[in-house]
Amino acid sequence: MVGFRQKTRLLAGLIDGEAARGGPVYVSVDVTRRCNLRCVGCRFHSPHASLPSPGDQSVRDMDLGMFGRLCVELERLGTGSMLLLGEGEPLLHPSILEMIAIARRAGFCVTLFTNGTMLDRDRIAALIGSGLDNLQVSLWASSRDEYAVSYPGTDPAMFDRVVAALQQFAARKAEAGSRTPRVVLHSTMTRFNARSAVTLADLAIRAHCDGLSLWPLRTVKGQVEPMAVAQDAEQDLLGSLTAVRQRLDGLSLEHNVGQLELSYRVGREVWRKYPCYIGWIHSKIRADGTVVPCSDCDLVLGSLGGTGFTEIWNGAPYRQFRRQARSRAGLSALAGSCDCGFCCHLENNTRVHRFARWLPPLARTIR
C-alpha cells in the first residue's frame, strides 16, 4: 500500500530527524467510546482494568463534521489507508456508513474493526454495498467456553451468532458477486485460547473468512497480566503455528503468523531492541479529536477541536516525539505515556529500521 512518493517523503523526513515531509501512511480513528462487550483484556471496558484515554471523556462519538475535515486534510497530505475502530464498537456509531463513504471518496483503503455482535442481515448488506475494503472481526474465542471467560457478562451463545454472521457475510458477498470487503478473523491470544490457534484457523476456514490475524494480549501496563499467555505456554503456542500456516497457505488465505512469531521473539521490551518510527508513518485520533501517536501511547500531540491535523502533524509536540522515539533513552523517557509491550506496529517499525538505521551518518554528512 506504500507508493514510491510516500517512501521518498518518509525517507526525507527520517533524514531530517523530526519533520515529516508527507502525511502519515495510515491513520487509526476511534469513532466511538461506546461498547456492548466487556472483553477481559480491553483497557477501556474490561472489568479487570481501568486506563482511560486522554481527552474529553464526555464525547462518546466522533463528530461527523470533524471526521470529514480530517479526511480532507489527510487526502491532501497523501495518506493511503484509514482504520476505523474505537475504544468501543464502531458499528454503534450512528453515522458509521456515512464515515465509510466519506473515507472512500477521499481515496483511502478503509478497514473497519468490529466485535461481530451487530452483524445482522441489514448491516451485512450495507457493509457489502458501502465500498469498504476490509472488515476485521475480533473474536477472542474458538468455542462457547472460551467466549464465556473472554467476554464476562455476555451470553456464550453469542459465539455461535458471530460465527453464523461470518458465514452469512461470505454467502451474501457471493450472491452480490463482490470480493469486498475482505473479511479477516482476528483473535488476541490469551491464557484462555493459547492452545486454540489451530482451532481458530479451522474456524476462519469454516466461516469462509479471507484470512486470520493473531496477536498477543497487551497487558495494559500490567493490569491484565493474569490474562496473558504464560511464558512457558508461549513455546507451545509458537509450536502450533506451523500447522496454522500450513492450513491457511493451503487455501491461499492471508495470515500474520510471521508477525506473531516476530512479536514473541522480540518480546515485551520492544523499546530495548528497536527505535520507534511510528511518528512518521501513523497517527491515532481519539473520538473527541485528541491526537496521539498510537493506540497504546497517551502522549497528547494536539487536538482537532481547535487545530487542523496538518498543523498538529508537524507541530512542536510531534517533532519532539519523533526525536525522542529514535533513541533508547528517549523511548525510556516516554515509558510513563507509552506502553510498548507487544507493539502492534512492530512489523512496520522493523521494515523502516532496515534502512533507517543507516541514515544518521548520512544526515550528518548532508548537514
CSV table of N, CA, C and O in Angstrom, one decimal, residues 236-351:
chain,number,residue,atom,x,y,z
A,236,ASP,N,4.6,-23.5,23.4
A,236,ASP,CA,3.6,-24.4,22.8
A,236,ASP,C,2.7,-23.7,21.8
A,236,ASP,O,2.4,-24.3,20.7
A,237,LEU,N,2.4,-22.4,22.0
A,237,LEU,CA,1.6,-21.6,21.0
A,237,LEU,C,2.5,-21.5,19.8
A,237,LEU,O,1.9,-21.7,18.6
A,238,LEU,N,3.7,-21.1,19.9
A,238,LEU,CA,4.6,-20.9,18.7
A,238,LEU,C,4.7,-22.2,17.9
A,238,LEU,O,4.8,-22.2,16.7
A,239,GLY,N,4.8,-23.3,18.7
A,239,GLY,CA,4.9,-24.6,18.0
A,239,GLY,C,3.7,-25.0,17.2
A,239,GLY,O,3.8,-25.7,16.2
A,240,SER,N,2.5,-24.5,17.6
A,240,SER,CA,1.3,-24.8,16.8
A,240,SER,C,1.2,-24.0,15.6
A,240,SER,O,0.3,-24.3,14.7
A,241,LEU,N,2.0,-22.9,15.4
A,241,LEU,CA,1.8,-22.0,14.3
A,241,LEU,C,2.2,-22.6,12.9
A,241,LEU,O,1.7,-22.2,11.9
A,242,THR,N,3.0,-23.7,13.0
A,242,THR,CA,3.4,-24.3,11.7
A,242,THR,C,2.1,-24.9,11.1
A,242,THR,O,1.9,-24.8,9.9
A,243,ALA,N,1.3,-25.6,11.9
A,243,ALA,CA,0.0,-26.1,11.4
A,243,ALA,C,-0.9,-25.1,11.0
A,243,ALA,O,-1.6,-25.2,10.0
A,244,VAL,N,-1.0,-23.9,11.7
A,244,VAL,CA,-1.8,-22.8,11.3
A,244,VAL,C,-1.4,-22.3,9.9
A,244,VAL,O,-2.2,-22.1,9.0
A,245,ARG,N,-0.1,-22.1,9.7
A,245,ARG,CA,0.4,-21.6,8.4
A,245,ARG,C,0.1,-22.6,7.3
A,245,ARG,O,-0.3,-22.2,6.2
A,246,GLN,N,0.3,-23.9,7.6
A,246,GLN,CA,0.0,-24.9,6.5
A,246,GLN,C,-1.4,-24.9,6.1
A,246,GLN,O,-1.8,-25.0,4.9
A,247,ARG,N,-2.3,-24.8,7.1
A,247,ARG,CA,-3.8,-24.9,6.8
A,247,ARG,C,-4.2,-23.7,5.9
A,247,ARG,O,-4.9,-23.8,4.9
A,248,LEU,N,-3.7,-22.5,6.3
A,248,LEU,CA,-4.1,-21.3,5.7
A,248,LEU,C,-3.4,-21.1,4.3
A,248,LEU,O,-4.1,-20.7,3.3
A,249,ASP,N,-2.1,-21.4,4.3
A,249,ASP,CA,-1.4,-21.3,3.0
A,249,ASP,C,-2.0,-22.3,2.0
A,249,ASP,O,-2.1,-22.0,0.8
A,250,GLY,N,-2.4,-23.4,2.4
A,250,GLY,CA,-3.0,-24.4,1.5
A,250,GLY,C,-4.3,-24.0,0.8
A,250,GLY,O,-4.6,-24.5,-0.2
A,251,LEU,N,-5.0,-23.0,1.4
A,251,LEU,CA,-6.2,-22.4,0.9
A,251,LEU,C,-6.0,-21.0,0.4
A,251,LEU,O,-6.9,-20.3,0.0
A,252,SER,N,-4.7,-20.6,0.3
A,252,SER,CA,-4.3,-19.2,-0.1
A,252,SER,C,-5.1,-18.1,0.7
A,252,SER,O,-5.5,-17.1,0.2
A,253,LEU,N,-5.2,-18.4,2.0
A,253,LEU,CA,-5.8,-17.4,2.9
A,253,LEU,C,-4.7,-16.6,3.6
A,253,LEU,O,-3.7,-17.1,3.9
A,254,GLU,N,-5.0,-15.3,3.7
A,254,GLU,CA,-3.9,-14.4,4.3
A,254,GLU,C,-3.8,-14.7,5.8
A,254,GLU,O,-4.8,-15.2,6.5
A,255,HIS,N,-2.7,-14.4,6.4
A,255,HIS,CA,-2.4,-14.6,7.8
A,255,HIS,C,-1.2,-13.8,8.2
A,255,HIS,O,-0.5,-13.3,7.4
A,256,ASN,N,-1.1,-13.6,9.5
A,256,ASN,CA,0.1,-12.8,10.1
A,256,ASN,C,0.9,-13.7,11.0
A,256,ASN,O,1.5,-13.2,12.0
A,257,VAL,N,1.0,-15.0,10.7
A,257,VAL,CA,1.8,-15.9,11.5
A,257,VAL,C,3.2,-15.4,11.7
A,257,VAL,O,3.8,-15.4,12.8
A,258,GLY,N,3.8,-14.9,10.6
A,258,GLY,CA,5.2,-14.4,10.7
A,258,GLY,C,5.3,-13.2,11.7
A,258,GLY,O,6.2,-13.1,12.4
A,259,GLN,N,4.3,-12.3,11.7
A,259,GLN,CA,4.3,-11.2,12.6
A,259,GLN,C,4.1,-11.6,14.0
A,259,GLN,O,4.8,-11.1,14.9
A,260,LEU,N,3.3,-12.6,14.2
A,260,LEU,CA,3.1,-13.1,15.6
A,260,LEU,C,4.4,-13.8,16.1
A,260,LEU,O,4.8,-13.5,17.3
A,261,GLU,N,5.0,-14.5,15.3
A,261,GLU,CA,6.3,-15.1,15.7
A,261,GLU,C,7.3,-14.0,16.0
A,261,GLU,O,8.1,-14.1,17.0
A,262,LEU,N,7.4,-13.0,15.2
A,262,LEU,CA,8.3,-11.9,15.4
A,262,LEU,C,8.0,-11.2,16.7
A,262,LEU,O,8.9,-10.9,17.5
A,263,SER,N,6.7,-11.0,17.0
A,263,SER,CA,6.4,-10.3,18.2
A,263,SER,C,6.8,-11.1,19.5
A,263,SER,O,7.4,-10.5,20.4
A,264,TYR,N,6.6,-12.4,19.5
A,264,TYR,CA,7.0,-13.2,20.6
A,264,TYR,C,8.5,-13.3,20.7
A,264,TYR,O,9.1,-13.4,21.8
A,265,ARG,N,9.2,-13.3,19.5
A,265,ARG,CA,10.6,-13.4,19.5
A,265,ARG,C,11.3,-12.1,20.1
A,265,ARG,O,12.2,-12.2,20.8
A,266,VAL,N,10.7,-11.0,19.7
A,266,VAL,CA,11.3,-9.7,20.2
A,266,VAL,C,10.9,-9.5,21.7
A,266,VAL,O,11.7,-9.0,22.5
A,267,GLY,N,9.7,-10.0,22.1
A,267,GLY,CA,9.3,-9.9,23.5
A,267,GLY,C,8.6,-8.6,23.8
A,267,GLY,O,8.4,-7.7,22.9
A,268,ARG,N,8.4,-8.4,25.1
A,268,ARG,CA,7.6,-7.3,25.5
A,268,ARG,C,8.4,-6.0,25.5
A,268,ARG,O,7.9,-4.9,25.3
A,269,GLU,N,9.7,-6.1,25.8
A,269,GLU,CA,10.5,-4.8,25.9
A,269,GLU,C,11.0,-4.4,24.5
A,269,GLU,O,12.2,-4.4,24.2
A,270,VAL,N,10.1,-4.1,23.6
A,270,VAL,CA,10.4,-3.8,22.2
A,270,VAL,C,11.3,-2.6,22.2
A,270,VAL,O,12.3,-2.5,21.4
A,271,TRP,N,11.1,-1.6,23.1
A,271,TRP,CA,11.9,-0.4,23.0
A,271,TRP,C,13.4,-0.6,23.3
A,271,TRP,O,14.2,0.2,22.9
A,272,ARG,N,13.8,-1.7,23.9
A,272,ARG,CA,15.2,-2.0,24.1
A,272,ARG,C,15.9,-2.5,22.8
A,272,ARG,O,17.1,-2.5,22.7
A,273,LYS,N,15.1,-2.9,21.8
A,273,LYS,CA,15.6,-3.5,20.6
A,273,LYS,C,15.5,-2.7,19.3
A,273,LYS,O,16.3,-2.8,18.4
A,274,TYR,N,14.4,-1.9,19.3
A,274,TYR,CA,14.2,-1.1,18.1
A,274,TYR,C,13.7,0.3,18.4
A,274,TYR,O,13.0,0.5,19.4
A,275,PRO,N,14.2,1.3,17.6
A,275,PRO,CA,13.6,2.6,17.7
A,275,PRO,C,12.1,2.6,17.3
A,275,PRO,O,11.7,1.6,16.7
A,276,CYS,N,11.4,3.6,17.5
A,276,CYS,CA,10.0,3.7,17.1
A,276,CYS,C,9.9,4.8,16.0
A,276,CYS,O,10.3,5.9,16.2
A,277,TYR,N,9.4,4.4,14.8
A,277,TYR,CA,9.3,5.3,13.7
A,277,TYR,C,7.8,5.6,13.5
A,277,TYR,O,7.5,6.2,12.4
A,278,ILE,N,7.0,5.3,14.4
A,278,ILE,CA,5.5,5.5,14.2
A,278,ILE,C,5.2,7.0,14.0
A,278,ILE,O,4.1,7.3,13.4
A,279,GLY,N,6.0,7.9,14.5
A,279,GLY,CA,5.8,9.3,14.3
A,279,GLY,C,5.8,9.8,12.9
A,279,GLY,O,5.3,10.9,12.6
A,280,TRP,N,6.4,9.0,12.0
A,280,TRP,CA,6.4,9.3,10.6
A,280,TRP,C,5.3,8.6,9.8
A,280,TRP,O,5.0,9.1,8.7
A,281,ILE,N,4.9,7.5,10.3
A,281,ILE,CA,4.0,6.6,9.4
A,281,ILE,C,2.6,6.5,9.9
A,281,ILE,O,1.7,6.0,9.1
A,282,HIS,N,2.3,6.9,11.1
A,282,HIS,CA,0.9,6.6,11.6
A,282,HIS,C,0.5,7.7,12.6
A,282,HIS,O,1.4,8.3,13.3
A,283,SER,N,-0.8,7.9,12.7
A,283,SER,CA,-1.3,8.7,13.8
A,283,SER,C,-2.6,8.2,14.3
A,283,SER,O,-3.3,7.5,13.5
A,284,LYS,N,-3.0,8.5,15.5
A,284,LYS,CA,-4.2,8.0,16.1
A,284,LYS,C,-5.0,9.1,16.6
A,284,LYS,O,-4.6,10.1,17.2
A,285,ILE,N,-6.3,9.1,16.2
A,285,ILE,CA,-7.2,10.2,16.5
A,285,ILE,C,-8.3,9.6,17.4
A,285,ILE,O,-9.1,8.7,17.0
A,286,ARG,N,-8.4,10.1,18.6
A,286,ARG,CA,-9.5,9.7,19.5
A,286,ARG,C,-10.8,10.3,19.2
A,286,ARG,O,-10.9,11.2,18.4
A,287,ALA,N,-11.9,9.8,19.8
A,287,ALA,CA,-13.3,10.2,19.4
A,287,ALA,C,-13.5,11.7,19.6
A,287,ALA,O,-14.3,12.2,18.9
A,288,ASP,N,-12.8,12.3,20.5
A,288,ASP,CA,-13.0,13.7,20.8
A,288,ASP,C,-12.1,14.6,20.0
A,288,ASP,O,-12.1,15.8,20.1
A,289,GLY,N,-11.2,14.0,19.1
A,289,GLY,CA,-10.3,14.7,18.3
A,289,GLY,C,-8.9,14.8,18.9
A,289,GLY,O,-8.0,15.4,18.3
A,290,THR,N,-8.7,14.2,20.1
A,290,THR,CA,-7.3,14.2,20.6
A,290,THR,C,-6.4,13.3,19.8
A,290,THR,O,-6.8,12.2,19.4
A,291,VAL,N,-5.2,13.9,19.4
A,291,VAL,CA,-4.3,13.2,18.6
A,291,VAL,C,-3.1,12.6,19.4
A,291,VAL,O,-2.5,13.3,20.2
A,292,VAL,N,-2.9,11.3,19.3
A,292,VAL,CA,-1.8,10.6,20.0
A,292,VAL,C,-1.0,9.8,18.9
A,292,VAL,O,-1.5,9.6,17.8
A,293,PRO,N,0.2,9.3,19.2
A,293,PRO,CA,1.0,8.6,18.3
A,293,PRO,C,0.4,7.3,17.9
A,293,PRO,O,0.4,6.9,16.7
A,294,CYS,N,-0.2,6.5,18.8
A,294,CYS,CA,-0.7,5.2,18.5
A,294,CYS,C,-1.7,4.8,19.7
A,294,CYS,O,-1.8,5.5,20.7
A,295,SER,N,-2.3,3.6,19.5
A,295,SER,CA,-3.3,3.2,20.4
A,295,SER,C,-2.9,3.1,21.9
A,295,SER,O,-3.6,3.3,22.8
A,296,ASP,N,-1.6,2.7,22.1
A,296,ASP,CA,-1.1,2.4,23.4
A,296,ASP,C,-0.1,3.5,23.9
A,296,ASP,O,0.7,3.3,24.8
A,297,CYS,N,-0.3,4.7,23.3
A,297,CYS,CA,0.5,5.9,23.8
A,297,CYS,C,-0.4,7.0,24.1
A,297,CYS,O,-1.2,7.4,23.2
A,298,ASP,N,-0.4,7.5,25.3
A,298,ASP,CA,-1.3,8.6,25.7
A,298,ASP,C,-0.7,9.9,25.7
A,298,ASP,O,-1.2,10.9,26.3
A,299,LEU,N,0.4,10.0,25.0
A,299,LEU,CA,1.1,11.3,24.8
A,299,LEU,C,0.3,12.2,23.9
A,299,LEU,O,0.2,11.9,22.7
A,300,VAL,N,-0.3,13.3,24.4
A,300,VAL,CA,-1.2,14.1,23.6
A,300,VAL,C,-0.3,15.0,22.7
A,300,VAL,O,0.5,15.8,23.3
A,301,LEU,N,-0.5,15.0,21.4
A,301,LEU,CA,0.2,15.8,20.5
A,301,LEU,C,-0.6,16.9,19.9
A,301,LEU,O,0.0,17.8,19.2
A,302,GLY,N,-1.9,17.0,20.2
A,302,GLY,CA,-2.7,18.1,19.7
A,302,GLY,C,-4.2,17.6,19.8
A,302,GLY,O,-4.5,16.5,20.2
A,303,SER,N,-5.0,18.5,19.4
A,303,SER,CA,-6.5,18.2,19.4
A,303,SER,C,-7.1,18.9,18.1
A,303,SER,O,-6.9,20.1,17.9
A,304,LEU,N,-8.0,18.1,17.5
A,304,LEU,CA,-8.7,18.6,16.3
A,304,LEU,C,-9.8,19.6,16.7
A,304,LEU,O,-10.4,20.2,15.8
A,305,GLY,N,-10.0,19.7,18.0
A,305,GLY,CA,-11.1,20.6,18.5
A,305,GLY,C,-10.8,22.1,18.1
A,305,GLY,O,-11.7,22.9,18.0
A,306,GLY,N,-9.5,22.4,18.0
A,306,GLY,CA,-9.2,23.8,17.8
A,306,GLY,C,-8.1,24.0,16.7
A,306,GLY,O,-7.7,25.1,16.4
A,307,THR,N,-7.5,22.9,16.2
A,307,THR,CA,-6.4,22.9,15.3
A,307,THR,C,-6.5,21.9,14.2
A,307,THR,O,-7.1,20.8,14.4
A,308,GLY,N,-6.1,22.2,13.0
A,308,GLY,CA,-6.2,21.3,11.9
A,308,GLY,C,-5.1,20.2,12.1
A,308,GLY,O,-4.1,20.4,12.7
A,309,PHE,N,-5.3,19.0,11.5
A,309,PHE,CA,-4.4,17.9,11.6
A,309,PHE,C,-3.0,18.3,11.0
A,309,PHE,O,-2.0,17.9,11.5
A,310,THR,N,-3.0,19.0,9.9
A,310,THR,CA,-1.8,19.3,9.2
A,310,THR,C,-0.9,20.1,10.1
A,310,THR,O,0.4,19.8,10.2
A,311,GLU,N,-1.4,21.0,10.9
A,311,GLU,CA,-0.6,21.8,11.8
A,311,GLU,C,-0.1,20.9,13.0
A,311,GLU,O,1.1,21.1,13.4
A,312,ILE,N,-0.9,20.0,13.4
A,312,ILE,CA,-0.5,19.2,14.5
A,312,ILE,C,0.6,18.2,14.1
A,312,ILE,O,1.6,18.0,14.8
A,313,TRP,N,0.4,17.7,12.8
A,313,TRP,CA,1.3,16.7,12.3
A,313,TRP,C,2.8,17.1,12.3
A,313,TRP,O,3.7,16.3,12.5
A,314,ASN,N,3.0,18.4,12.1
A,314,ASN,CA,4.4,18.9,12.1
A,314,ASN,C,4.6,20.0,13.2
A,314,ASN,O,5.5,20.8,13.0
A,315,GLY,N,3.7,20.0,14.2
A,315,GLY,CA,3.9,20.9,15.3
A,315,GLY,C,5.0,20.5,16.2
A,315,GLY,O,5.6,19.4,16.1
A,316,ALA,N,5.3,21.3,17.2
A,316,ALA,CA,6.4,21.1,18.1
A,316,ALA,C,6.3,19.8,18.9
A,316,ALA,O,7.3,19.0,19.0
A,317,PRO,N,5.1,19.4,19.4
A,317,PRO,CA,5.0,18.2,20.2
A,317,PRO,C,5.3,16.9,19.3
A,317,PRO,O,6.0,16.0,19.8
A,318,TYR,N,4.8,16.9,18.1
A,318,TYR,CA,5.1,15.8,17.2
A,318,TYR,C,6.6,15.7,16.9
A,318,TYR,O,7.2,14.6,16.8
A,319,ARG,N,7.2,16.9,16.6
A,319,ARG,CA,8.6,16.9,16.3
A,319,ARG,C,9.4,16.3,17.5
A,319,ARG,O,10.4,15.6,17.3
A,320,GLN,N,9.1,16.8,18.7
A,320,GLN,CA,9.8,16.3,19.9
A,320,GLN,C,9.6,14.8,20.0
A,320,GLN,O,10.6,14.1,20.4
A,321,PHE,N,8.4,14.3,19.8
A,321,PHE,CA,8.1,12.8,19.9
A,321,PHE,C,9.0,12.1,18.9
A,321,PHE,O,9.6,11.1,19.3
A,322,ARG,N,9.1,12.6,17.7
A,322,ARG,CA,9.9,11.9,16.7
A,322,ARG,C,11.4,11.8,17.1
A,322,ARG,O,12.0,10.8,17.0
A,323,ARG,N,11.9,12.9,17.7
A,323,ARG,CA,13.3,12.9,18.1
A,323,ARG,C,13.5,11.9,19.3
A,323,ARG,O,14.4,11.1,19.2
A,324,GLN,N,12.6,11.9,20.2
A,324,GLN,CA,12.7,11.0,21.4
A,324,GLN,C,12.6,9.6,21.0
A,324,GLN,O,13.4,8.7,21.5
A,325,ALA,N,11.7,9.3,20.1
A,325,ALA,CA,11.4,7.9,19.8
A,325,ALA,C,12.5,7.2,18.9
A,325,ALA,O,12.5,6.0,18.8
A,326,ARG,N,13.5,8.0,18.5
A,326,ARG,CA,14.6,7.5,17.7
A,326,ARG,C,15.7,6.8,18.5
A,326,ARG,O,16.5,6.1,18.0
A,327,SER,N,15.6,7.1,19.8
A,327,SER,CA,16.7,6.5,20.7
A,327,SER,C,16.1,5.7,21.9
A,327,SER,O,15.0,5.9,22.3
A,328,ARG,N,16.9,4.8,22.4
A,328,ARG,CA,16.5,4.1,23.6
A,328,ARG,C,16.3,4.9,24.8
A,328,ARG,O,15.3,4.8,25.5
A,329,ALA,N,17.2,5.9,25.0
A,329,ALA,CA,17.0,6.8,26.1
A,329,ALA,C,15.7,7.6,26.0
A,329,ALA,O,15.0,7.8,26.9
A,330,GLY,N,15.4,8.1,24.7
A,330,GLY,CA,14.2,8.8,24.5
A,330,GLY,C,12.9,8.0,24.8
A,330,GLY,O,12.0,8.4,25.4
A,331,LEU,N,12.9,6.7,24.3
A,331,LEU,CA,11.8,5.8,24.5
A,331,LEU,C,11.6,5.5,26.0
A,331,LEU,O,10.5,5.4,26.5
A,332,SER,N,12.8,5.3,26.7
A,332,SER,CA,12.7,5.1,28.1
A,332,SER,C,12.0,6.2,28.8
A,332,SER,O,11.2,6.0,29.7
A,333,ALA,N,12.3,7.5,28.4
A,333,ALA,CA,11.7,8.6,29.0
A,333,ALA,C,10.2,8.7,28.7
A,333,ALA,O,9.4,9.4,29.4
A,334,LEU,N,9.7,8.0,27.6
A,334,LEU,CA,8.3,8.1,27.3
A,334,LEU,C,7.5,6.9,27.9
A,334,LEU,O,6.3,6.8,27.7
A,335,ALA,N,8.2,6.1,28.7
A,335,ALA,CA,7.6,4.9,29.3
A,335,ALA,C,6.3,5.2,30.1
A,335,ALA,O,5.4,4.4,30.2
A,336,GLY,N,6.3,6.4,30.7
A,336,GLY,CA,5.1,6.8,31.5
A,336,GLY,C,3.9,7.0,30.7
A,336,GLY,O,2.7,6.9,31.1
A,337,SER,N,4.1,7.4,29.4
A,337,SER,CA,2.9,7.6,28.5
A,337,SER,C,2.7,6.5,27.5
A,337,SER,O,1.5,6.4,27.0
A,338,CYS,N,3.7,5.7,27.2
A,338,CYS,CA,3.6,4.7,26.1
A,338,CYS,C,3.8,3.3,26.7
A,338,CYS,O,4.7,3.1,27.5
A,339,ASP,N,2.9,2.4,26.3
A,339,ASP,CA,3.0,1.0,26.7
A,339,ASP,C,3.4,0.2,25.4
A,339,ASP,O,2.6,-0.2,24.6
A,340,CYS,N,4.7,0.0,25.3
A,340,CYS,CA,5.2,-0.6,24.0
A,340,CYS,C,5.3,-2.1,24.0
A,340,CYS,O,5.7,-2.7,23.0
A,341,GLY,N,4.9,-2.8,25.0
A,341,GLY,CA,5.0,-4.2,25.0
A,341,GLY,C,4.1,-4.8,23.9
A,341,GLY,O,2.9,-4.5,23.8
A,342,PHE,N,4.7,-5.8,23.2
A,342,PHE,CA,4.0,-6.4,22.1
A,342,PHE,C,3.4,-5.4,21.1
A,342,PHE,O,2.2,-5.4,20.8
A,343,CYS,N,4.2,-4.4,20.7
A,343,CYS,CA,3.8,-3.3,19.9
A,343,CYS,C,3.1,-3.8,18.6
A,343,CYS,O,3.6,-4.7,17.9
A,344,CYS,N,1.9,-3.3,18.3
A,344,CYS,CA,1.1,-3.8,17.1
A,344,CYS,C,1.7,-3.2,15.8
A,344,CYS,O,1.3,-3.6,14.7
A,345,HIS,N,2.6,-2.2,16.0
A,345,HIS,CA,3.3,-1.6,14.8
A,345,HIS,C,4.7,-2.2,14.6
A,345,HIS,O,5.5,-1.7,13.8
A,346,LEU,N,5.0,-3.3,15.3
A,346,LEU,CA,6.4,-3.8,15.2
A,346,LEU,C,6.8,-4.2,13.8
A,346,LEU,O,8.0,-3.8,13.5
A,347,GLU,N,6.0,-4.8,13.0
A,347,GLU,CA,6.5,-5.2,11.7
A,347,GLU,C,6.8,-4.0,10.9
A,347,GLU,O,7.9,-3.9,10.2
A,348,ASN,N,6.0,-2.9,10.9
A,348,ASN,CA,6.3,-1.7,10.2
A,348,ASN,C,7.6,-1.1,10.7
A,348,ASN,O,8.4,-0.5,9.9
A,349,ASN,N,7.8,-1.1,12.0
A,349,ASN,CA,9.0,-0.5,12.6
A,349,ASN,C,10.2,-1.2,12.1
A,349,ASN,O,11.2,-0.6,11.8
A,350,THR,N,10.2,-2.5,12.1
A,350,THR,CA,11.3,-3.3,11.7
A,350,THR,C,11.6,-3.1,10.2
A,350,THR,O,12.8,-3.0,9.9
A,351,ARG,N,10.6,-2.9,9.4
A,351,ARG,CA,10.8,-2.7,8.0
A,351,ARG,C,11.5,-1.3,7.8
A,351,ARG,O,12.5,-1.2,7.0
